[in-house]
Structures are given as C-alpha cells and as structure tokens.
Tab-separated table of N, CA, C and O in Angstrom:
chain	number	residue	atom	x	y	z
A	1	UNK	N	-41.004	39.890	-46.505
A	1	UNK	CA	-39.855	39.014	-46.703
A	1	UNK	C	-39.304	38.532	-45.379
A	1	UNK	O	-39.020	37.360	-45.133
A	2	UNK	N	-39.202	39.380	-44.695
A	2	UNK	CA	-38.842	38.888	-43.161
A	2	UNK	C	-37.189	39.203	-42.899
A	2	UNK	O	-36.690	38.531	-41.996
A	3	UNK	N	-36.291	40.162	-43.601
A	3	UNK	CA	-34.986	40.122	-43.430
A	3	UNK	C	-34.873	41.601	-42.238
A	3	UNK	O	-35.264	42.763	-42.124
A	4	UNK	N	-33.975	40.457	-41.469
A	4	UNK	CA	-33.742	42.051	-39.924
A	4	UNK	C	-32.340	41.616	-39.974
A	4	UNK	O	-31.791	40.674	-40.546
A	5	UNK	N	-31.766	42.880	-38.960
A	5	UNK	CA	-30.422	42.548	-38.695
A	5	UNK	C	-30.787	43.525	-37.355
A	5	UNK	O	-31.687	44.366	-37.362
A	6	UNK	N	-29.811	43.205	-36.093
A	6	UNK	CA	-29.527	43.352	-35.423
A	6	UNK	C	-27.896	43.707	-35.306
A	6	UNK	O	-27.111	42.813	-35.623
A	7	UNK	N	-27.276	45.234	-34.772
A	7	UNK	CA	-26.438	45.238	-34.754
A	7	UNK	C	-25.871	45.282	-33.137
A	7	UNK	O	-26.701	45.651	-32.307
A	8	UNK	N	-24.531	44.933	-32.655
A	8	UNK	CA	-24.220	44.929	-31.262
A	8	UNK	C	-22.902	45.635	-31.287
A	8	UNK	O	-22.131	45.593	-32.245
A	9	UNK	N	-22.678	46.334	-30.096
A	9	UNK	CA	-21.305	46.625	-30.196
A	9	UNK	C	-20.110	45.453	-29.606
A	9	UNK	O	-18.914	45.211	-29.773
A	10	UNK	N	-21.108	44.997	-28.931
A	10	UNK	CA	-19.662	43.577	-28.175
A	10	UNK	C	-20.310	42.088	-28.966
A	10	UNK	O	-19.792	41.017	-28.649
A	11	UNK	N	-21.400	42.105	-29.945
A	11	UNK	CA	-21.554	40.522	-30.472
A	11	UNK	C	-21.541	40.772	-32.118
A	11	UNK	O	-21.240	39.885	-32.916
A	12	UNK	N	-21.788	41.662	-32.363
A	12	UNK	CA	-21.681	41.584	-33.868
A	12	UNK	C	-22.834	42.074	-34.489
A	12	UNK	O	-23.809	42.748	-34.158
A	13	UNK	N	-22.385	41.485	-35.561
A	13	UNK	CA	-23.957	41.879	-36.574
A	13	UNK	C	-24.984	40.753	-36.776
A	13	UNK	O	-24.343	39.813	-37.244
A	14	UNK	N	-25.982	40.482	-36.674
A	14	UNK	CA	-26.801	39.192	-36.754
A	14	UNK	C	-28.064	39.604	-37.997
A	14	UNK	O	-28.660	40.561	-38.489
A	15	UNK	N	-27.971	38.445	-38.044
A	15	UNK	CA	-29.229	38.593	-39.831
A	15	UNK	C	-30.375	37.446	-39.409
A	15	UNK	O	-29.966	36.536	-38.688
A	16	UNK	N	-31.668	37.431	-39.779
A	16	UNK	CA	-32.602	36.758	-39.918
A	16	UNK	C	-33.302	37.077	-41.040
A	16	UNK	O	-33.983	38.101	-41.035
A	17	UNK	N	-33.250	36.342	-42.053
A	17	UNK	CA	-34.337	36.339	-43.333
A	17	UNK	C	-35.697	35.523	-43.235
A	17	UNK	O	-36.478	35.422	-44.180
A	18	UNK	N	-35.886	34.963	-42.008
A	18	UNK	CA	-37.698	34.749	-41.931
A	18	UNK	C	-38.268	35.227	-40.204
A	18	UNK	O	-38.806	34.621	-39.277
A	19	UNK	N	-37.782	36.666	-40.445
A	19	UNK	CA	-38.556	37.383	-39.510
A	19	UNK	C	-38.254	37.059	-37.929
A	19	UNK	O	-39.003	37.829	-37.329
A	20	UNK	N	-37.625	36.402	-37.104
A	20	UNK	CA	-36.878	35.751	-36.490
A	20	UNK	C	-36.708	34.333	-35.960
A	20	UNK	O	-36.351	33.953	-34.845
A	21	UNK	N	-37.092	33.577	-37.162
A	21	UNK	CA	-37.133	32.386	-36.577
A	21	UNK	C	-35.910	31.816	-36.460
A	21	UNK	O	-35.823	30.854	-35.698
A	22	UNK	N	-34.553	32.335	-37.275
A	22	UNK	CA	-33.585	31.603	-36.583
A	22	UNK	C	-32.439	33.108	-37.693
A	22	UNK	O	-32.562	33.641	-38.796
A	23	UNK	N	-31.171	33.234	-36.217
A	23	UNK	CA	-30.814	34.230	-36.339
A	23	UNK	C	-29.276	33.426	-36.557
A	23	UNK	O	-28.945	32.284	-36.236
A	24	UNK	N	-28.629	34.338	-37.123
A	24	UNK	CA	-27.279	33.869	-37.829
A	24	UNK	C	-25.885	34.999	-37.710
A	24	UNK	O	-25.807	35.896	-38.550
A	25	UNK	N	-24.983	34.894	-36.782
A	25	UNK	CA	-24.035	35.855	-36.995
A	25	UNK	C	-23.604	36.165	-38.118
A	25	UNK	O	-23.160	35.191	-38.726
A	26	UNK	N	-23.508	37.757	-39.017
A	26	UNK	CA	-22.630	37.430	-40.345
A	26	UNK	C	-21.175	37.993	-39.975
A	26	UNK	O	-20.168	37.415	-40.383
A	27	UNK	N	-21.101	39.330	-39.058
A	27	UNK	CA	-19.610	39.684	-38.778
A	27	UNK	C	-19.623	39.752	-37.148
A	27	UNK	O	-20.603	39.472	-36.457
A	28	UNK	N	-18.309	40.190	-36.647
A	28	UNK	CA	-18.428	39.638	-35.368
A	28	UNK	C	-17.498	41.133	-34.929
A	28	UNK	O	-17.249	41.976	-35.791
A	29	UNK	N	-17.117	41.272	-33.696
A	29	UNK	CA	-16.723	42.906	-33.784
A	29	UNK	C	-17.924	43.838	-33.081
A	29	UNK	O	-19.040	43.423	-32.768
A	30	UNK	N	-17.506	44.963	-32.941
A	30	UNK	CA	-17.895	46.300	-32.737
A	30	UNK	C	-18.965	46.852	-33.674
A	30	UNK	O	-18.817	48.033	-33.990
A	31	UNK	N	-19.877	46.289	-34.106
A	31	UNK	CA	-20.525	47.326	-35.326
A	31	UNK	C	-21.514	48.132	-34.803
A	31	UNK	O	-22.401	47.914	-33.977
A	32	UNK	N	-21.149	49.242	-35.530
A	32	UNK	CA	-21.761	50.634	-35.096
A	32	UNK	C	-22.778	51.276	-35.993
A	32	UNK	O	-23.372	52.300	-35.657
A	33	UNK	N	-23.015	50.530	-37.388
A	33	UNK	CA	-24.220	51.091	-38.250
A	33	UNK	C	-24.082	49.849	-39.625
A	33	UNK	O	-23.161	49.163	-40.068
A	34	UNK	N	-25.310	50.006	-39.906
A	34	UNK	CA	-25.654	49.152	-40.939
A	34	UNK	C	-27.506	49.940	-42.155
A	34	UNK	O	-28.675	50.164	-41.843
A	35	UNK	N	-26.729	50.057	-43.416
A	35	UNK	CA	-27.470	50.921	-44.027
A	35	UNK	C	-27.618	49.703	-45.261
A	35	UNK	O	-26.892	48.740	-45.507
A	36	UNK	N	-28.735	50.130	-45.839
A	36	UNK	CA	-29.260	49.748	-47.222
A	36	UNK	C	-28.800	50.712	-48.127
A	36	UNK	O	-28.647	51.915	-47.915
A	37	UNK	N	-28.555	49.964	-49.345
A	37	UNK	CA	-28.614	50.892	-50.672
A	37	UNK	C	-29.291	50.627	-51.488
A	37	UNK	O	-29.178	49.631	-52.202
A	38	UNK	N	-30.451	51.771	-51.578
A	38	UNK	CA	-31.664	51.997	-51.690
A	38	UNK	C	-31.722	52.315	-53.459
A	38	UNK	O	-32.727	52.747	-54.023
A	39	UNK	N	-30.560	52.029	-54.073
A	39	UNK	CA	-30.330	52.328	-55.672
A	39	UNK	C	-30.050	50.451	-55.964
A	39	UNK	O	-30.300	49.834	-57.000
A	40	UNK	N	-29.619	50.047	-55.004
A	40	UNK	CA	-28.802	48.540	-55.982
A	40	UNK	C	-29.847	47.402	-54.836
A	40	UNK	O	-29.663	47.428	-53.619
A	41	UNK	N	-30.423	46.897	-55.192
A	41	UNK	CA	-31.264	46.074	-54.608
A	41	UNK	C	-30.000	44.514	-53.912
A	41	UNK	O	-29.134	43.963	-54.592
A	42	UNK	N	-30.403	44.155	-52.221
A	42	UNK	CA	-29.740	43.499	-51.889
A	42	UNK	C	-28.309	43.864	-51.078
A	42	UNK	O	-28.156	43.369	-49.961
A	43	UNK	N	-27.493	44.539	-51.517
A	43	UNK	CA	-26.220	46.109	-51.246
A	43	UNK	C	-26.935	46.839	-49.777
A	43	UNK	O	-27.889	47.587	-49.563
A	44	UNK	N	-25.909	46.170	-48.954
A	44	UNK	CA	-26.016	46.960	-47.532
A	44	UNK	C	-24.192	47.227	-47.220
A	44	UNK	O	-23.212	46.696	-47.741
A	45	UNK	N	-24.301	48.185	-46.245
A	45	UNK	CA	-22.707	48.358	-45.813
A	45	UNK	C	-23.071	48.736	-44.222
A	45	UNK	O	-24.048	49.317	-43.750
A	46	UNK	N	-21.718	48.086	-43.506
A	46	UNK	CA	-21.692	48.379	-41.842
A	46	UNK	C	-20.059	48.958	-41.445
A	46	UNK	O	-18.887	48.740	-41.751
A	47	UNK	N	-20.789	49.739	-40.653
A	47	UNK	CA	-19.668	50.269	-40.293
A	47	UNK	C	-19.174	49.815	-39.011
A	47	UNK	O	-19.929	50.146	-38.097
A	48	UNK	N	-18.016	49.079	-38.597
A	48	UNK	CA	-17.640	48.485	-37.630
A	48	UNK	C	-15.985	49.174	-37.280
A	48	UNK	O	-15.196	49.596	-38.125
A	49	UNK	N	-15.773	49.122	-35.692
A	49	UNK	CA	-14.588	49.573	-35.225
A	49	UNK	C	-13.160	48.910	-36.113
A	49	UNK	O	-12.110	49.545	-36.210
A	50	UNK	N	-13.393	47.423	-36.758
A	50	UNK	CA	-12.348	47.226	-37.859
A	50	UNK	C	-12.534	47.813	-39.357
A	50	UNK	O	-11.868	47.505	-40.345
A	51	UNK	N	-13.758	48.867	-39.268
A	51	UNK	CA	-13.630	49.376	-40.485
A	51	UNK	C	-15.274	49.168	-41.597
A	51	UNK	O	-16.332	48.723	-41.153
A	52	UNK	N	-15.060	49.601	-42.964
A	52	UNK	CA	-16.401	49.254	-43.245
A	52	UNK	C	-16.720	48.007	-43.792
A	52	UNK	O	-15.638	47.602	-44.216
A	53	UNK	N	-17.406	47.323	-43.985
A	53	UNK	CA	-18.395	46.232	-44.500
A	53	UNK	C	-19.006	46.243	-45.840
A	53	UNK	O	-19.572	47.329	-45.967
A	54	UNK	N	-19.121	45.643	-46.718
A	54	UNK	CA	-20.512	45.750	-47.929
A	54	UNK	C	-20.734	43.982	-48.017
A	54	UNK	O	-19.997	43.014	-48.205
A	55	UNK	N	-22.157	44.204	-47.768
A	55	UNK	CA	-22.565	43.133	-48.771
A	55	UNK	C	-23.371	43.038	-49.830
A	55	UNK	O	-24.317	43.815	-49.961
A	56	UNK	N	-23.115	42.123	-50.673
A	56	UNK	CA	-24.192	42.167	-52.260
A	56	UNK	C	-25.145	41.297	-52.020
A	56	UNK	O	-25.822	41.403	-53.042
A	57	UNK	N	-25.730	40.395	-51.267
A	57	UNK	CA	-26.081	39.154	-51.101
A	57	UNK	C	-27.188	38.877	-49.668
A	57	UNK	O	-27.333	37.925	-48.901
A	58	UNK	N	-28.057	40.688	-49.831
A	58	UNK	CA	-28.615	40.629	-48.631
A	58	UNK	C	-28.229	40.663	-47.066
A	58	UNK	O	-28.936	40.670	-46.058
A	59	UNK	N	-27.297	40.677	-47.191
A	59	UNK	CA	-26.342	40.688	-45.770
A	59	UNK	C	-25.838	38.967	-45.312
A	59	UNK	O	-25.552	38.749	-44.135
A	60	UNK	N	-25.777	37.905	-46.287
A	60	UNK	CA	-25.698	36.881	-45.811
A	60	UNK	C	-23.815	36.998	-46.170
A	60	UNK	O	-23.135	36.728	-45.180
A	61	UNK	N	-23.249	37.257	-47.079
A	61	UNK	CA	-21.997	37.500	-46.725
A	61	UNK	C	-21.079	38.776	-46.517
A	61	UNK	O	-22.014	39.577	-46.499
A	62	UNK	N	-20.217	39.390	-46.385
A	62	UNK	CA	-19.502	40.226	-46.211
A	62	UNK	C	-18.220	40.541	-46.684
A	62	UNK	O	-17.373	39.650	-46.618
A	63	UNK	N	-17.821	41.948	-47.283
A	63	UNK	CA	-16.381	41.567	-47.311
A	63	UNK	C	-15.608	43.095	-47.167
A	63	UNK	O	-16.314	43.929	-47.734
A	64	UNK	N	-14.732	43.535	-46.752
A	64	UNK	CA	-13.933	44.256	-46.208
A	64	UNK	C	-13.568	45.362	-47.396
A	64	UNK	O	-12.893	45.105	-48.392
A	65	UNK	N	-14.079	46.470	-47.116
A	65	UNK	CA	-14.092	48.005	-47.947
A	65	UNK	C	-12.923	49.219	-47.594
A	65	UNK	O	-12.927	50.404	-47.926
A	66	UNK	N	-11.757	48.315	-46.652
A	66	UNK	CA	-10.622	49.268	-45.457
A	66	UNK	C	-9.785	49.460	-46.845
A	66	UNK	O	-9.125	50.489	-46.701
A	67	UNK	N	-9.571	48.959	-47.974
A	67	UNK	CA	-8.442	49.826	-48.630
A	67	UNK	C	-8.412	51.563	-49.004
A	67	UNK	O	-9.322	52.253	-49.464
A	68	UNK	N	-7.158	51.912	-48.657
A	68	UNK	CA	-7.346	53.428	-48.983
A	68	UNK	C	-7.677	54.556	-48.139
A	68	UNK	O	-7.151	55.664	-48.036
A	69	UNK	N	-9.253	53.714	-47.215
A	69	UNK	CA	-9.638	54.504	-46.011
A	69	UNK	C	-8.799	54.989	-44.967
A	69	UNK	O	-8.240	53.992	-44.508
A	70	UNK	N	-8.474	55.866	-44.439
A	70	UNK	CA	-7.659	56.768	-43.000
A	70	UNK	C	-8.132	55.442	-42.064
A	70	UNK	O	-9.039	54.658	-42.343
A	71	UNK	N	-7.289	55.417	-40.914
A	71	UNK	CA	-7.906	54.532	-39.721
A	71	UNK	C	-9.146	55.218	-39.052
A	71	UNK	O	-8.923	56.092	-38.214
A	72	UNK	N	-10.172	54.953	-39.299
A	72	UNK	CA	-11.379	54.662	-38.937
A	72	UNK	C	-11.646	53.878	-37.483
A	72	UNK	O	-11.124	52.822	-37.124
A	73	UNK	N	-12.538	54.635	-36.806
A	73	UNK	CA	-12.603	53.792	-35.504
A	73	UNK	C	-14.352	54.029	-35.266
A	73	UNK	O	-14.784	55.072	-34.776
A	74	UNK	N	-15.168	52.987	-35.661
A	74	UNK	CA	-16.530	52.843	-35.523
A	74	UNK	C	-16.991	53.539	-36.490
A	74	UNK	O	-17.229	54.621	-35.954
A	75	UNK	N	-17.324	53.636	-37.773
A	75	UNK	CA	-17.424	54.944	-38.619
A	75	UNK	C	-19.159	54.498	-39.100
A	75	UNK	O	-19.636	53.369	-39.221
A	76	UNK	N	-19.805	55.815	-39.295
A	76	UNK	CA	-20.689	55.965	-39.585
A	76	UNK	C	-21.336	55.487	-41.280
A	76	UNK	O	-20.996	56.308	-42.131
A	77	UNK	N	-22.068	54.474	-41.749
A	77	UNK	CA	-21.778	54.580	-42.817
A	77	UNK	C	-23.354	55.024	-43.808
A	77	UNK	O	-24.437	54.971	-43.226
A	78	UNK	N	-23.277	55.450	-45.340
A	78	UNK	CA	-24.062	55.709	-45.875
A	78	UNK	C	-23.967	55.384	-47.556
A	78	UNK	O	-22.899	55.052	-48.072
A	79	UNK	N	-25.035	55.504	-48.208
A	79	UNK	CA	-24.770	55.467	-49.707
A	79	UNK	C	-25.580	56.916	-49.882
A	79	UNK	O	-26.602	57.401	-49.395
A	80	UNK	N	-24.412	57.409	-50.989
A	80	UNK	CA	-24.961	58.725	-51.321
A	80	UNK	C	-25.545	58.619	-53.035
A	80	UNK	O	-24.960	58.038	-53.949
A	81	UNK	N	-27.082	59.491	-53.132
A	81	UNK	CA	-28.085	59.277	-54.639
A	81	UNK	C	-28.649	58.782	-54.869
A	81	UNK	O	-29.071	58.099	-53.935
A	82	UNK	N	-29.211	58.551	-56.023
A	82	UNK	CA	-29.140	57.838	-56.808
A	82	UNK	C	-28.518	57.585	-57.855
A	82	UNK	O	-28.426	58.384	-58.786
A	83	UNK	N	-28.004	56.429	-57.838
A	83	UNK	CA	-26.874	56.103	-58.935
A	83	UNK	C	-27.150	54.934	-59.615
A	83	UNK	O	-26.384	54.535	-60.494
C-alpha cells in the first residue's frame, strides 16, 4: 500500500500513502509515538506533548482524545487486545 509516517519532535507528524512520493503534514507539535490498532482497521493514535491523537481515516485526519486525561507531557501511546 505504501502508507509511512514519520514522527518529529520539533516538525510534527508526516504521512505518505504512496511510499514516499509526496509527504503531507497531518499534526504539527512535539510527537513522541504513533501506534496502529491492530483490532479496527485504519485507527492509529499519537501521542504528542499537547496530548493524545486518534485517527479513523488512516492517519489522513486527526482529532484530539485530551478530555478527562491528567496533564500529560509527551505520553506514550498504545491500544490494549483484542476488542
């Protein structure tokens, strides 16, 4: 399929879906990890110094998972099972 991501701590997170022929910022920030969920096809989450990330959509959009969470500073992230 050709989908990478590249994560940075001072540029962001970057996505390429044809292997790198052309690369695309999706968040911008500190990010410190970026995982698949290996139960829901497409479902990745990043963990960045503003907190965590999910996307449904392959990593082409993003949206903000900070409700509820303690202040978090770069947090490690994971999906736990199968569910």
């Amino acid at each position: 399929e050709g989908l990478w991501f590249v994560a940075s701590r001072q540029r962001g997170l970057w996505r390429t879906a044809d292997s790198g022929g052309e690369w695309r910022q999706v968040l911008g920030g500190n990010v410190r990890s970026i995982v698949p969920d290996r139960a829901h096809s497409g479902r990745w989450a990043a963990g960045t110094a503003e907190g965590v990330f999910l996307s449904e959509d392959d990593g082409a959009t993003w949206r903000p998972m900070g409700a509820g969470l303690p202040n978090l500073v770069s947090p490690t992230v994971g999906f736990a099972g199968e569910r």
